[in-house]
mmCIF file of C-alpha atoms in Angstrom:
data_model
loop_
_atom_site.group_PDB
_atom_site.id
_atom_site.type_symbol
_atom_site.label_atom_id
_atom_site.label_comp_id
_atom_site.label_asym_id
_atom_site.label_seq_id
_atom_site.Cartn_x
_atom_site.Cartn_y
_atom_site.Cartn_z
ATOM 1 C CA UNK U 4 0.000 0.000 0.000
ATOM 2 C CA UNK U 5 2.740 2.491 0.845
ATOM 3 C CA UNK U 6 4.294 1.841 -2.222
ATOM 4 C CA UNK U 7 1.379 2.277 -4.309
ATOM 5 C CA UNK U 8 0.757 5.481 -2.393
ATOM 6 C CA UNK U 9 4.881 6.307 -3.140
ATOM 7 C CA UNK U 10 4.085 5.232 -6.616
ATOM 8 C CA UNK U 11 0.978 7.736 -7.099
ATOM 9 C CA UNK U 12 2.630 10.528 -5.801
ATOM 10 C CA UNK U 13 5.544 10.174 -8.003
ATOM 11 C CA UNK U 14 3.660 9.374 -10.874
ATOM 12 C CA UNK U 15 1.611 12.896 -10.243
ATOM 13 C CA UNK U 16 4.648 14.909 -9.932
ATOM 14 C CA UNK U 17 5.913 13.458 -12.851
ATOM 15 C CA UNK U 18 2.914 14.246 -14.638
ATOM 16 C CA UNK U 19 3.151 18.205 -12.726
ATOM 17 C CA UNK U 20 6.514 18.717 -14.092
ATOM 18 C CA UNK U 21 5.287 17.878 -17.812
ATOM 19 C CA UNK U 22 2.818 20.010 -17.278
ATOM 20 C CA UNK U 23 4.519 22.856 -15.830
ATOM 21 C CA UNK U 24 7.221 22.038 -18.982
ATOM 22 C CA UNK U 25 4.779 22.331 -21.224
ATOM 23 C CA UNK U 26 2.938 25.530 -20.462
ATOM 24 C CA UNK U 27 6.720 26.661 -20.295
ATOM 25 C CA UNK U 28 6.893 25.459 -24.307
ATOM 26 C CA UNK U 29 3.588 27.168 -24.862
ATOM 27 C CA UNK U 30 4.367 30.646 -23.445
ATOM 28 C CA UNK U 31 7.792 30.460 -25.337
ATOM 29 C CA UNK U 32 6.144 29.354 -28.617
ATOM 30 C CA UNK U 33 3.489 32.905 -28.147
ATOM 31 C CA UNK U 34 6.333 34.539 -27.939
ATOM 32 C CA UNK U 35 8.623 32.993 -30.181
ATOM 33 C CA UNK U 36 6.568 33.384 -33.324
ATOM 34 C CA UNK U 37 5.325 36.789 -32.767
ATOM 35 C CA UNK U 38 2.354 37.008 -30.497
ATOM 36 C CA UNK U 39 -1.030 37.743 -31.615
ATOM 37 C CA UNK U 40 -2.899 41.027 -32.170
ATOM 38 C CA UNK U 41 -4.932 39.675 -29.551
ATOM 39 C CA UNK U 42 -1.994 38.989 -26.659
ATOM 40 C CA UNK U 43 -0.713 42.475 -28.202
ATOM 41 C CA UNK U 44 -3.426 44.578 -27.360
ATOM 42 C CA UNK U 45 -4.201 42.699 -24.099
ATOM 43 C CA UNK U 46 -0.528 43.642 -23.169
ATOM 44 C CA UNK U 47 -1.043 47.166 -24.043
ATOM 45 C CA UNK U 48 -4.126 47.555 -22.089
ATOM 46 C CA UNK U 49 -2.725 46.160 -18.998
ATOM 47 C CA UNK U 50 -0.026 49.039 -19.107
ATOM 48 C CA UNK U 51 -2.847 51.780 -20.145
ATOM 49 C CA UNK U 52 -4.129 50.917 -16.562
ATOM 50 C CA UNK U 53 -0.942 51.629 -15.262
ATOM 51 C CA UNK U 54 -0.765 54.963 -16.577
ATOM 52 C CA UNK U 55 -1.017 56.897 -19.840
ATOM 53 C CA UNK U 56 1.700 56.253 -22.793
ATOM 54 C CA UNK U 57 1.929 57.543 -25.786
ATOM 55 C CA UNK U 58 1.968 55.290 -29.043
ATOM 56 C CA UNK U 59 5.741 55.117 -29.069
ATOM 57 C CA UNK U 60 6.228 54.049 -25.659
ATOM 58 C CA UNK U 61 3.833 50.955 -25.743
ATOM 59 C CA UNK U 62 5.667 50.091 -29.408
ATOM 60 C CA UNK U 63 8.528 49.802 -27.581
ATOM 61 C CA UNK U 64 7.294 47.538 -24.720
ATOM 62 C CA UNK U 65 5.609 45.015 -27.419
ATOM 63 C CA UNK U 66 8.722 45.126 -29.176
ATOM 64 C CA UNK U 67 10.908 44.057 -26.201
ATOM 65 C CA UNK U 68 8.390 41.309 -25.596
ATOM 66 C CA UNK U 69 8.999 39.933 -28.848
ATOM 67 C CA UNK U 70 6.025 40.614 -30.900
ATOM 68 C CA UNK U 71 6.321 41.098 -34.616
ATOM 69 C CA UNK U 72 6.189 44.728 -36.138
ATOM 70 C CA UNK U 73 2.854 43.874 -38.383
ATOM 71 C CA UNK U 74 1.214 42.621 -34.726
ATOM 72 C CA UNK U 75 2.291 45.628 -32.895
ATOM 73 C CA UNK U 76 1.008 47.988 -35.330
ATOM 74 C CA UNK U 77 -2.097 46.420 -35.986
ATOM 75 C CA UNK U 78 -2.790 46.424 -32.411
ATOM 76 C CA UNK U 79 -1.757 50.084 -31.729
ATOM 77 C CA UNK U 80 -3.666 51.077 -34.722
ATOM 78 C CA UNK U 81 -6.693 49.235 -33.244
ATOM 79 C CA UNK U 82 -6.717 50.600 -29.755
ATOM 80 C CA UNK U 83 -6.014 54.150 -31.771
ATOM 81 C CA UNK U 84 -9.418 53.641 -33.413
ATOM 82 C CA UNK U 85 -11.207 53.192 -30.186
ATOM 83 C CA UNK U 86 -9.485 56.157 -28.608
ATOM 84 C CA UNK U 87 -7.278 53.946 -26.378
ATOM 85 C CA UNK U 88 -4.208 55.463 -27.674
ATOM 86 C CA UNK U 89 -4.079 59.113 -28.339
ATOM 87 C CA UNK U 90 -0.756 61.528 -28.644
ATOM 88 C CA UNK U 91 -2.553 64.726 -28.708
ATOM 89 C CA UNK U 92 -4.693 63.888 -25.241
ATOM 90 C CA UNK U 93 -1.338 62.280 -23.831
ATOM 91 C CA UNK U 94 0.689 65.334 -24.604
ATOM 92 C CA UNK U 95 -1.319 67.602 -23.360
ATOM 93 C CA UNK U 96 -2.330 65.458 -20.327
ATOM 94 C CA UNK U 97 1.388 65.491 -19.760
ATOM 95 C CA UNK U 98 2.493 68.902 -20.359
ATOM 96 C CA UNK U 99 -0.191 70.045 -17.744
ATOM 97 C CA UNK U 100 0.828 67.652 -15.316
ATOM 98 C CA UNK U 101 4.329 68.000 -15.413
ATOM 99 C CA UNK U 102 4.156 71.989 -15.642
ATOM 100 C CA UNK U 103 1.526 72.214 -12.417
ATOM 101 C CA UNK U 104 3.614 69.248 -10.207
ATOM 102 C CA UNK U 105 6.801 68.722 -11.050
ATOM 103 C CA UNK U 106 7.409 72.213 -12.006
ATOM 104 C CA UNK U 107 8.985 71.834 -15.152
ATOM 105 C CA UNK U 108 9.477 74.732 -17.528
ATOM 106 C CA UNK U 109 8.173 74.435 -21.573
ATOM 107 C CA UNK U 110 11.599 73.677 -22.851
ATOM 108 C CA UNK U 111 12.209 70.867 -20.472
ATOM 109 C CA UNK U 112 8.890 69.644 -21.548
ATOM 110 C CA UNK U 113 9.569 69.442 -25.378
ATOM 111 C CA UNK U 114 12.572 67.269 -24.444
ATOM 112 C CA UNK U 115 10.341 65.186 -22.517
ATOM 113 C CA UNK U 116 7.460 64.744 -24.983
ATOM 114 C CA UNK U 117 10.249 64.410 -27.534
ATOM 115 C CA UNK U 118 11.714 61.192 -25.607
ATOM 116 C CA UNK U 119 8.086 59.959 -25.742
ATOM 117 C CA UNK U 120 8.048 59.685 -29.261
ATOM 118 C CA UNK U 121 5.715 62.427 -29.692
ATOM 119 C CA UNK U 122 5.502 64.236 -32.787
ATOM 120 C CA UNK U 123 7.088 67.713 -33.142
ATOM 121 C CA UNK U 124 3.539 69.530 -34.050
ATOM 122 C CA UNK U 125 1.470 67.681 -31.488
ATOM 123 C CA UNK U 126 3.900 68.782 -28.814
ATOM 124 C CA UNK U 127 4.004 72.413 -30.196
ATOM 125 C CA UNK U 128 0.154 72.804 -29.684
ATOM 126 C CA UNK U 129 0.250 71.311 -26.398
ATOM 127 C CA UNK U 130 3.099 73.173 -25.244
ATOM 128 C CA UNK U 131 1.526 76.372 -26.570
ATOM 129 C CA UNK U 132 -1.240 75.709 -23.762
ATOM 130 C CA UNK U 133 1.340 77.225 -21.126
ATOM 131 C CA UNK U 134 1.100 81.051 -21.985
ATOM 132 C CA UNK U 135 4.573 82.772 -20.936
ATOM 133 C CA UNK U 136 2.715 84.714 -17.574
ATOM 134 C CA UNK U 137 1.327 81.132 -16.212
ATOM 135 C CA UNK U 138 5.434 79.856 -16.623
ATOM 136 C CA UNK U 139 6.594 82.831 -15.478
ATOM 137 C CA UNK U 140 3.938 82.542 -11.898
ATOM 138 C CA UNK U 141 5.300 78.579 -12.289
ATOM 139 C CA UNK U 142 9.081 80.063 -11.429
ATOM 140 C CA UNK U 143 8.239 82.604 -9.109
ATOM 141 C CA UNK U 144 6.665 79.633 -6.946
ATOM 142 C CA UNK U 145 9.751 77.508 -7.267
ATOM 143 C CA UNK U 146 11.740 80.363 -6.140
ATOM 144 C CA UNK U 147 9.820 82.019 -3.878
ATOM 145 C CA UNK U 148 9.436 78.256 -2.030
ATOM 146 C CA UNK U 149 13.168 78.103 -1.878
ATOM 147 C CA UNK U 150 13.455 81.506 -0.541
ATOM 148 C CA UNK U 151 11.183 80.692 2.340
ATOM 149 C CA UNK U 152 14.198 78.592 4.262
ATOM 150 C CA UNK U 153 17.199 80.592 3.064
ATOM 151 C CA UNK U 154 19.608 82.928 4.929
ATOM 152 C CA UNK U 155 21.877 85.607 3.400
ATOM 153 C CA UNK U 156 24.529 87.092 5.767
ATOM 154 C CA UNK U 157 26.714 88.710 3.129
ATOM 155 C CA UNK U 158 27.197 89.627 -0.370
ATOM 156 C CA UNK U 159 29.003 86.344 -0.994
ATOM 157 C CA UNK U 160 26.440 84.227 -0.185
ATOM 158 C CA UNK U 161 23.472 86.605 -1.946
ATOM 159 C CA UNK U 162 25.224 85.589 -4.690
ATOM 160 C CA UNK U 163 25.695 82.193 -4.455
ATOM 161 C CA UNK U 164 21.916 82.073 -3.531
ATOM 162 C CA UNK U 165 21.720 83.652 -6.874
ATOM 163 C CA UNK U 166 23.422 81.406 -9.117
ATOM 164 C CA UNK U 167 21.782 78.107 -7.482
ATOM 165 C CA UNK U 168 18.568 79.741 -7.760
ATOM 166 C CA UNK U 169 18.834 80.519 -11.556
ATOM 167 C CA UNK U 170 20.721 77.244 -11.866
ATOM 168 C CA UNK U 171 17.698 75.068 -11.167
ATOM 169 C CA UNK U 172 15.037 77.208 -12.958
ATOM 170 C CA UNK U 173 17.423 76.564 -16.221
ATOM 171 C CA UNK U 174 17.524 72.713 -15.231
ATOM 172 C CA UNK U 175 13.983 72.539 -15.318
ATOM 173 C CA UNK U 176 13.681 74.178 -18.791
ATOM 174 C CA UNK U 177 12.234 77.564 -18.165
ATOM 175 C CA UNK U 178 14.017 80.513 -20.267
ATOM 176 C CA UNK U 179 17.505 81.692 -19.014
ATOM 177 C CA UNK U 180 16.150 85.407 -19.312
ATOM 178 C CA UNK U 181 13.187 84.701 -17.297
ATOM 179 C CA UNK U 182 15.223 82.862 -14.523
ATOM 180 C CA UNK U 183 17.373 85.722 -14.128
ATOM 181 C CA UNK U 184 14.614 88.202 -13.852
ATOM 182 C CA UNK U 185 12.337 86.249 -11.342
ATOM 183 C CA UNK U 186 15.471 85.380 -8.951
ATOM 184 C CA UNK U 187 16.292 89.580 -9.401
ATOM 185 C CA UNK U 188 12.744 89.957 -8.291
ATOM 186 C CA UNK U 189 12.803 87.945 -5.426
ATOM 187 C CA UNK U 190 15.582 87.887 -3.756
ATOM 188 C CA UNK U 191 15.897 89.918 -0.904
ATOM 189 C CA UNK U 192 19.181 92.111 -0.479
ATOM 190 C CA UNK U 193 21.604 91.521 2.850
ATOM 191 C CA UNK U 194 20.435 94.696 4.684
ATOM 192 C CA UNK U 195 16.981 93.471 4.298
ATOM 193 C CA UNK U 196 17.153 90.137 5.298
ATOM 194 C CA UNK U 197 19.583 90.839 8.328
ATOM 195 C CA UNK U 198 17.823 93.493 9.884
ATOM 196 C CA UNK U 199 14.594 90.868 9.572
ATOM 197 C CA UNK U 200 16.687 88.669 11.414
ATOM 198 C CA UNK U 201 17.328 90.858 14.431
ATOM 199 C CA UNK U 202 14.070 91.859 14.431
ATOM 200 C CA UNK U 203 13.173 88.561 15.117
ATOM 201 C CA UNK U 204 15.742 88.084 17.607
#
């Protein structure tokens, strides 16, 4: 009897392991021969609910998982019918986002949306939604909000406030003329921001 049980058992993780082997096969066989516009668009959809991508983006995630051009594109250009996959909404979804949160300045955005894959046009009109007073406001909150914990003592260190202040609005792709003139506008001279300090002492 215990043998026959030993025997069983064995027998059904033999039978397990072919299994397992062969699901293996089948999942290497989808992917070996292309995929289908099915598996393609399924893949696609599961990474729209992850967040938005532009068309570019998900053609490069079906391409590293091995489907064929013709399946990718078929797919993409089936979820573009249905509205799925849209460059215009996604750039301009972006642009907003990115400008409002992350505070990121129009010419760091065009870099951005170019890395996307977005096309140059569709990225002009949604950059064009960020008139130059509404990036200007965007850089007098980053500055203002760094100016809100910062000390000057001396000349020397006005200006080194200076430089790192117009350093990181040029990092984050607003207009090296602009920078200069918000920081200028802004930053309070020594005398000022001493004599608050003994006030407050």
């Amino acid at each position: 009897m215990m043998r026959g049980s030993a025997g069983r058992r064995e027998g059904g993780g033999s039978g397990s392991g072919t299994a397992g082997s062969g699901g293996a096969r089948s999942r290497g066989a989808a992917a070996g021969d292309g995929g289908t516009e099915a598996q393609a668009k399924d893949y696609c959809l599961r990474l729209l609910a992850d967040r938005a991508r532009s068309r570019a983006e998900l053609a490069g995630k079906l391409d590293g998982r091995g489907f064929a051009p013709e399946t990718a594109r078929a797919a993409l250009d089936r979820l573009t019918e249905l509205g799925l996959v849209d460059d215009t909404a996604f750039a301009q979804q972006w642009v907003q986002s990115r400008h409002t949160h992350s505070g990121r300045g129009k010419r760091a955005l065009a870099v951005e949306l170019r890395r996307k894959g977005i096309d140059d046009d569709i990225a002009a009109d949604a950059l064009d939604a960020i008139e130059p007073e509404d990036e200007r406001a965007r850089a007098t909150d980053l500055v203002t909000h760094k100016l809100r914990s910062t000390r000057i003592r001396d000349d020397a260190e006005r200006e080194k406030v200076r430089r790192r202040l117009v350093g990181m609005l040029a990092r984050r792709g607003f207009p090296s003329s602009m920078a200069y003139a918000v920081v200028a506008e802004h930053l309070p001279g020594v005398e000022e921001e001493f004599a608050g300090d003994l006030d407050g002492e």
